[in-house]
Amino acid sequence: MRWLPRLSMATLIRIGFALAALTVATFTNSVANALPWVLLVLTLDLIATGLLSQVVPTRTRRMQALAVLTVAALASGAAMAYGGIGPKALIVIPAFNVGLHYRPRWVLWITGVGAATGFAIGSLGTGLNEDITSRMLLWTLGAALIGLLGALSRQMEMQAAAASAAVSVDPSLAAEASMLLRRLHELADSLDTGFDAPASAEMALQDLAGRTRSARSAILVGYGDDPAVPLAIRGADRTPWPDPTETGSVLWQAWNEGEPTLSVWDGDYVERSVIAVPMYDETGKRLGVLVADRPAMTPFSEDDLAAAVEVAATHSAHIDLSVVFASLRERAGLEERERLAREMHDGIAQEMVALGFGLDSVRRRARDLDSPIAEDLDGLRKEVSRVLADLRLHIADLRIAVRPDTGLGAMIGSRLQSFGSATGMTTRMHLSETGFRLPAHTEVLIYRLFLQVLTDARHAADTTSMDVRLNVAAPRAELWVSHNGTSQLKRKDFTEHPLRALGAEITVDPYGERGVSVRMRMRARGAAPSATLSHERIPQPS
C-alpha cells in the first residue's frame, strides 16, 4: 500500500486513541453515537498535522493549525457530553498534538477549552451525574498530562539538537578540512612535480615526445571563456599558432568544440601538420588543449593522433589539480593584499587627511597674524600632501587584480598613466601583446617588478621622464623600464627575485647621466635561446 501517505509514529498513536475510543463504544453498544465524533476529531487532527508537516512551518501555518486543533478540542468537549463512554477519551488527541508542536501553555488551553465545552453542554442539555463528571475530569487530567509529556519531549529534542549542533558540527567540519589539507600534503609529496603546473605540463610534453615525433608542442590552458595560457612549450620560445579563440584558427575546433583534430596549417613559413587534442577536468569541462606540429612533408598519422589523445587523458587530471591549486594560492595572496590596502585606506590614510586639515587651519591663522612660520607651514603642508599621494599610490599597488579582461599591458599602462598624473612626469609606453596570456602569477610578478622601478623613480627627486616597453608573446615576455632620476637600484636588488625561479633574466644598466634601466627577459622553461620556427629536422619515412 505504497499509495498511502507515510505517517509519523505520533500520528499513529493518535489514530490508536481514536480506534480505542471506537472499540470502547462497540462494547457499550454506542457506536452510532460515537462514530461521527471520532471521525470529526480525527479529521481535524489530520488537517492540523498536514499544516504542520513542513520541516519549519511558517507562522501562518502554525496559527492555522492551532485554530484547527482548538476546533478539535471543542468537538472533543461536545463528544464528552453526547458521545457516550468511548468518545470521552478523544480530548487526548488534540492535547497530544498541541504538546508535540507548541509550548505547554497551549496544552492547558486545549484541555481547558475541551473540558469547559463538555461541562457546559452537559450541564445545559444532557445533565451531569457524579459518574459522568468524574470520568470527564479524569480524561481531562489525563489529556493534560499526556500533552505536557509531549511538550517536554519536544523541548528535550530541541535541546539535544542544539547541543549536537554546538558540539559535533563545527569539529566535524574542522576534521574534514584537516583531512583534505593532509591529503593534499601527501599528494604533493607523492607526485613527481608536486603542484607545479608548468612542470606538470612539461611532463605531458615529455610523454608525448616518447610516443610520437614533433617539431613543436605545447600545453595551452584556459577554462570557459578565459584566454589561452601556454603552460609549457617545446621547440620554440613563443606560441607560433593563432589564438584558439579566433574562428579561423587551426586550434579553434579543438578549443571550442572539444574534438581532436588532425589538420594541415599553411600560416607558417612552411605548411605544417598539426595535432590538437582537448583536455578535460573531472567534470567533463574543457581545461585546455595539447597541440603539436611538424612540417607537412612528414604528416602525422591517425596513430599519432590516438597517442596524443591518450597522453591528454593521462595528464589532464594532474594539470587540472596543479592549475587549481596555483589559483587558490594566488587568490589567498590577493585577498591578503586587499585586506592590507583596506586597512591602510581606513586607517593611516584617513589620519593623514585629518592631519592635513589641521595644518590648513594653522596655516590660515599664521597668515592672518603675519607669523614668520607661515612659509614653513606651507612647505610642511606640501610635504604632507606628497606623503599622502605616495600612500595612495601604495594602496593602489596593493590592489592588484588580474582578470581575463585585464591583461598585463592594461595593468601596467593604467598604473603608468596614474603615476604620470600624480607626479607630473613625462611617461612613454610601447606595448606589444599577442592573444595568448601568461599565467596569472607570472603576470603579477612582472607587475611587481615594474612597481619596484616605479617606486625608485618616485623617490628620486630629479626624475622627469620614464619609459616602459613591454613585449609579450606567451610564454615569452620582455619588460624594459627606465627613468632619468638618481637611482638607488643595484643589480643585487634583483638577485633573489621570484621571476628568476621561473627562468627570467634581469639586468640593471645605467641610463643617461644618473638614471637606470631594468630589463627582464623570460622564456619558457627548456626553450631554445632563439625560436626554431622552420627547417626542423624530422626523420623522413623510409
PDB file of C-alpha atoms in Angstrom, residues 50-197:
ATOM      1  CA  GLY A  50      -0.826  18.393   7.391  1.00  0.00           C
ATOM      2  CA  LEU A  51      -0.433  22.104   8.146  1.00  0.00           C
ATOM      3  CA  LEU A  52       2.495  21.323  10.476  1.00  0.00           C
ATOM      4  CA  SER A  53       4.122  18.793   8.150  1.00  0.00           C
ATOM      5  CA  GLN A  54       6.774  21.226   6.811  1.00  0.00           C
ATOM      6  CA  VAL A  55      10.286  20.963   8.214  1.00  0.00           C
ATOM      7  CA  VAL A  56       9.988  24.549   9.506  1.00  0.00           C
ATOM      8  CA  PRO A  57       6.290  25.570   9.350  1.00  0.00           C
ATOM      9  CA  THR A  58       5.564  29.226   8.745  1.00  0.00           C
ATOM     10  CA  ARG A  59       3.958  31.388  11.410  1.00  0.00           C
ATOM     11  CA  THR A  60       0.723  31.492   9.415  1.00  0.00           C
ATOM     12  CA  ARG A  61       0.535  27.696   9.149  1.00  0.00           C
ATOM     13  CA  ARG A  62       1.182  27.308  12.875  1.00  0.00           C
ATOM     14  CA  MET A  63      -1.654  29.714  13.686  1.00  0.00           C
ATOM     15  CA  GLN A  64      -3.989  27.921  11.284  1.00  0.00           C
ATOM     16  CA  ALA A  65      -3.090  24.541  12.796  1.00  0.00           C
ATOM     17  CA  LEU A  66      -3.687  25.861  16.334  1.00  0.00           C
ATOM     18  CA  ALA A  67      -7.122  27.132  15.276  1.00  0.00           C
ATOM     19  CA  VAL A  68      -7.998  23.718  13.789  1.00  0.00           C
ATOM     20  CA  LEU A  69      -6.861  21.968  16.970  1.00  0.00           C
ATOM     21  CA  THR A  70      -8.965  24.370  19.035  1.00  0.00           C
ATOM     22  CA  VAL A  71     -11.987  23.374  16.956  1.00  0.00           C
ATOM     23  CA  ALA A  72     -10.992  19.732  17.548  1.00  0.00           C
ATOM     24  CA  ALA A  73     -10.960  20.446  21.305  1.00  0.00           C
ATOM     25  CA  LEU A  74     -14.454  21.943  21.060  1.00  0.00           C
ATOM     26  CA  ALA A  75     -15.631  18.822  19.213  1.00  0.00           C
ATOM     27  CA  SER A  76     -13.962  16.610  21.836  1.00  0.00           C
ATOM     28  CA  GLY A  77     -15.797  18.513  24.592  1.00  0.00           C
ATOM     29  CA  ALA A  78     -19.094  18.027  22.782  1.00  0.00           C
ATOM     30  CA  ALA A  79     -18.274  14.323  22.363  1.00  0.00           C
ATOM     31  CA  MET A  80     -17.823  14.047  26.124  1.00  0.00           C
ATOM     32  CA  ALA A  81     -21.418  15.169  26.583  1.00  0.00           C
ATOM     33  CA  TYR A  82     -23.135  13.448  23.647  1.00  0.00           C
ATOM     34  CA  GLY A  83     -20.947  10.539  22.533  1.00  0.00           C
ATOM     35  CA  GLY A  84     -21.121   8.170  25.419  1.00  0.00           C
ATOM     36  CA  ILE A  85     -18.275   6.489  27.318  1.00  0.00           C
ATOM     37  CA  GLY A  86     -15.738   5.922  24.474  1.00  0.00           C
ATOM     38  CA  PRO A  87     -15.575   9.455  22.964  1.00  0.00           C
ATOM     39  CA  LYS A  88     -14.665  10.933  26.343  1.00  0.00           C
ATOM     40  CA  ALA A  89     -11.054   9.916  25.510  1.00  0.00           C
ATOM     41  CA  LEU A  90     -10.993  11.988  22.312  1.00  0.00           C
ATOM     42  CA  ILE A  91      -9.719  15.063  24.193  1.00  0.00           C
ATOM     43  CA  VAL A  92      -6.344  13.295  24.357  1.00  0.00           C
ATOM     44  CA  ILE A  93      -5.883  13.595  20.571  1.00  0.00           C
ATOM     45  CA  PRO A  94      -5.746  17.427  20.205  1.00  0.00           C
ATOM     46  CA  ALA A  95      -3.922  17.788  23.538  1.00  0.00           C
ATOM     47  CA  PHE A  96      -1.170  15.372  22.455  1.00  0.00           C
ATOM     48  CA  ASN A  97      -0.820  17.048  19.035  1.00  0.00           C
ATOM     49  CA  VAL A  98      -0.526  20.507  20.594  1.00  0.00           C
ATOM     50  CA  GLY A  99       2.084  19.250  23.041  1.00  0.00           C
ATOM     51  CA  LEU A 100       4.275  17.972  20.209  1.00  0.00           C
ATOM     52  CA  HIS A 101       4.295  21.299  18.330  1.00  0.00           C
ATOM     53  CA  TYR A 102       3.573  24.131  20.797  1.00  0.00           C
ATOM     54  CA  ARG A 103       4.509  25.336  24.247  1.00  0.00           C
ATOM     55  CA  PRO A 104       2.981  23.768  27.394  1.00  0.00           C
ATOM     56  CA  ARG A 105       0.567  26.655  27.984  1.00  0.00           C
ATOM     57  CA  TRP A 106      -1.255  25.784  24.764  1.00  0.00           C
ATOM     58  CA  VAL A 107      -1.779  22.242  26.083  1.00  0.00           C
ATOM     59  CA  LEU A 108      -3.582  23.728  29.079  1.00  0.00           C
ATOM     60  CA  TRP A 109      -5.572  25.940  26.704  1.00  0.00           C
ATOM     61  CA  ILE A 110      -6.721  22.981  24.583  1.00  0.00           C
ATOM     62  CA  THR A 111      -7.690  20.798  27.537  1.00  0.00           C
ATOM     63  CA  GLY A 112      -9.408  23.744  29.226  1.00  0.00           C
ATOM     64  CA  VAL A 113     -11.447  24.513  26.075  1.00  0.00           C
ATOM     65  CA  GLY A 114     -12.445  20.853  25.718  1.00  0.00           C
ATOM     66  CA  ALA A 115     -13.385  20.421  29.377  1.00  0.00           C
ATOM     67  CA  ALA A 116     -15.300  23.716  29.522  1.00  0.00           C
ATOM     68  CA  THR A 117     -17.261  22.788  26.398  1.00  0.00           C
ATOM     69  CA  GLY A 118     -18.106  19.345  27.737  1.00  0.00           C
ATOM     70  CA  PHE A 119     -19.228  20.562  31.156  1.00  0.00           C
ATOM     71  CA  ALA A 120     -21.207  23.453  29.655  1.00  0.00           C
ATOM     72  CA  ILE A 121     -23.112  21.225  27.235  1.00  0.00           C
ATOM     73  CA  GLY A 122     -23.623  18.554  29.886  1.00  0.00           C
ATOM     74  CA  SER A 123     -24.984  20.958  32.462  1.00  0.00           C
ATOM     75  CA  LEU A 124     -27.356  22.628  29.967  1.00  0.00           C
ATOM     76  CA  GLY A 125     -28.581  19.719  27.893  1.00  0.00           C
ATOM     77  CA  THR A 126     -27.775  16.156  28.829  1.00  0.00           C
ATOM     78  CA  GLY A 127     -27.443  16.522  32.560  1.00  0.00           C
ATOM     79  CA  LEU A 128     -24.412  15.558  34.638  1.00  0.00           C
ATOM     80  CA  ASN A 129     -24.211  12.968  37.354  1.00  0.00           C
ATOM     81  CA  GLU A 130     -21.322  12.082  39.604  1.00  0.00           C
ATOM     82  CA  ASP A 131     -20.168   9.186  37.431  1.00  0.00           C
ATOM     83  CA  ILE A 132     -20.066  11.212  34.187  1.00  0.00           C
ATOM     84  CA  THR A 133     -18.410  14.164  35.906  1.00  0.00           C
ATOM     85  CA  SER A 134     -15.626  12.031  37.371  1.00  0.00           C
ATOM     86  CA  ARG A 135     -14.940  10.365  34.006  1.00  0.00           C
ATOM     87  CA  MET A 136     -14.762  13.735  32.226  1.00  0.00           C
ATOM     88  CA  LEU A 137     -12.385  15.087  34.881  1.00  0.00           C
ATOM     89  CA  LEU A 138     -10.160  12.021  34.687  1.00  0.00           C
ATOM     90  CA  TRP A 139      -9.908  12.174  30.873  1.00  0.00           C
ATOM     91  CA  THR A 140      -9.255  15.932  31.002  1.00  0.00           C
ATOM     92  CA  LEU A 141      -6.428  15.490  33.518  1.00  0.00           C
ATOM     93  CA  GLY A 142      -5.057  12.549  31.523  1.00  0.00           C
ATOM     94  CA  ALA A 143      -5.129  14.572  28.315  1.00  0.00           C
ATOM     95  CA  ALA A 144      -3.336  17.469  30.015  1.00  0.00           C
ATOM     96  CA  LEU A 145      -0.690  15.092  31.392  1.00  0.00           C
ATOM     97  CA  ILE A 146      -0.126  13.401  28.012  1.00  0.00           C
ATOM     98  CA  GLY A 147       0.035  16.769  26.260  1.00  0.00           C
ATOM     99  CA  LEU A 148       2.549  18.113  28.785  1.00  0.00           C
ATOM    100  CA  LEU A 149       4.672  14.995  28.344  1.00  0.00           C
ATOM    101  CA  GLY A 150       4.627  15.619  24.573  1.00  0.00           C
ATOM    102  CA  ALA A 151       5.716  19.220  25.128  1.00  0.00           C
ATOM    103  CA  LEU A 152       8.507  18.066  27.462  1.00  0.00           C
ATOM    104  CA  SER A 153       9.643  15.537  24.851  1.00  0.00           C
ATOM    105  CA  ARG A 154       9.707  18.271  22.184  1.00  0.00           C
ATOM    106  CA  GLN A 155      11.749  20.576  24.427  1.00  0.00           C
ATOM    107  CA  MET A 156      14.292  17.834  25.181  1.00  0.00           C
ATOM    108  CA  GLU A 157      14.670  17.053  21.466  1.00  0.00           C
ATOM    109  CA  MET A 158      15.310  20.722  20.685  1.00  0.00           C
ATOM    110  CA  GLN A 159      17.936  20.983  23.437  1.00  0.00           C
ATOM    111  CA  ALA A 160      19.619  17.787  22.227  1.00  0.00           C
ATOM    112  CA  ALA A 161      19.672  19.078  18.647  1.00  0.00           C
ATOM    113  CA  ALA A 162      21.162  22.408  19.765  1.00  0.00           C
ATOM    114  CA  ALA A 163      23.809  20.647  21.842  1.00  0.00           C
ATOM    115  CA  SER A 164      24.614  18.318  18.981  1.00  0.00           C
ATOM    116  CA  ALA A 165      24.975  21.265  16.599  1.00  0.00           C
ATOM    117  CA  ALA A 166      27.219  23.108  19.046  1.00  0.00           C
ATOM    118  CA  VAL A 167      29.377  20.105  19.828  1.00  0.00           C
ATOM    119  CA  SER A 168      29.564  17.992  16.709  1.00  0.00           C
ATOM    120  CA  VAL A 169      29.032  20.153  13.610  1.00  0.00           C
ATOM    121  CA  ASP A 170      31.958  22.513  13.882  1.00  0.00           C
ATOM    122  CA  PRO A 171      34.504  19.846  14.897  1.00  0.00           C
ATOM    123  CA  SER A 172      33.341  17.615  12.052  1.00  0.00           C
ATOM    124  CA  LEU A 173      33.837  20.429   9.545  1.00  0.00           C
ATOM    125  CA  ALA A 174      37.250  21.180  11.021  1.00  0.00           C
ATOM    126  CA  ALA A 175      38.149  17.500  10.880  1.00  0.00           C
ATOM    127  CA  GLU A 176      37.064  17.309   7.249  1.00  0.00           C
ATOM    128  CA  ALA A 177      39.138  20.385   6.343  1.00  0.00           C
ATOM    129  CA  SER A 178      42.122  18.947   8.207  1.00  0.00           C
ATOM    130  CA  MET A 179      41.759  15.649   6.359  1.00  0.00           C
ATOM    131  CA  LEU A 180      41.620  17.407   2.983  1.00  0.00           C
ATOM    132  CA  LEU A 181      44.703  19.516   3.728  1.00  0.00           C
ATOM    133  CA  ARG A 182      46.597  16.471   4.980  1.00  0.00           C
ATOM    134  CA  ARG A 183      45.631  14.579   1.843  1.00  0.00           C
ATOM    135  CA  LEU A 184      46.823  17.478  -0.312  1.00  0.00           C
ATOM    136  CA  HIS A 185      50.140  17.413   1.525  1.00  0.00           C
ATOM    137  CA  GLU A 186      50.504  13.677   0.933  1.00  0.00           C
ATOM    138  CA  LEU A 187      49.649  14.090  -2.756  1.00  0.00           C
ATOM    139  CA  ALA A 188      52.180  16.876  -3.168  1.00  0.00           C
ATOM    140  CA  ASP A 189      54.861  14.619  -1.679  1.00  0.00           C
ATOM    141  CA  SER A 190      53.901  11.633  -3.825  1.00  0.00           C
ATOM    142  CA  LEU A 191      53.678  13.427  -7.182  1.00  0.00           C
ATOM    143  CA  ASP A 192      56.883  13.858  -9.135  1.00  0.00           C
ATOM    144  CA  THR A 193      56.266  17.561  -9.761  1.00  0.00           C
ATOM    145  CA  GLY A 194      54.162  18.408  -6.709  1.00  0.00           C
ATOM    146  CA  PHE A 195      51.585  21.033  -7.615  1.00  0.00           C
ATOM    147  CA  ASP A 196      53.813  22.888 -10.097  1.00  0.00           C
ATOM    148  CA  ALA A 197      51.587  23.490 -13.149  1.00  0.00           C
TER     149      ALA A 197
END
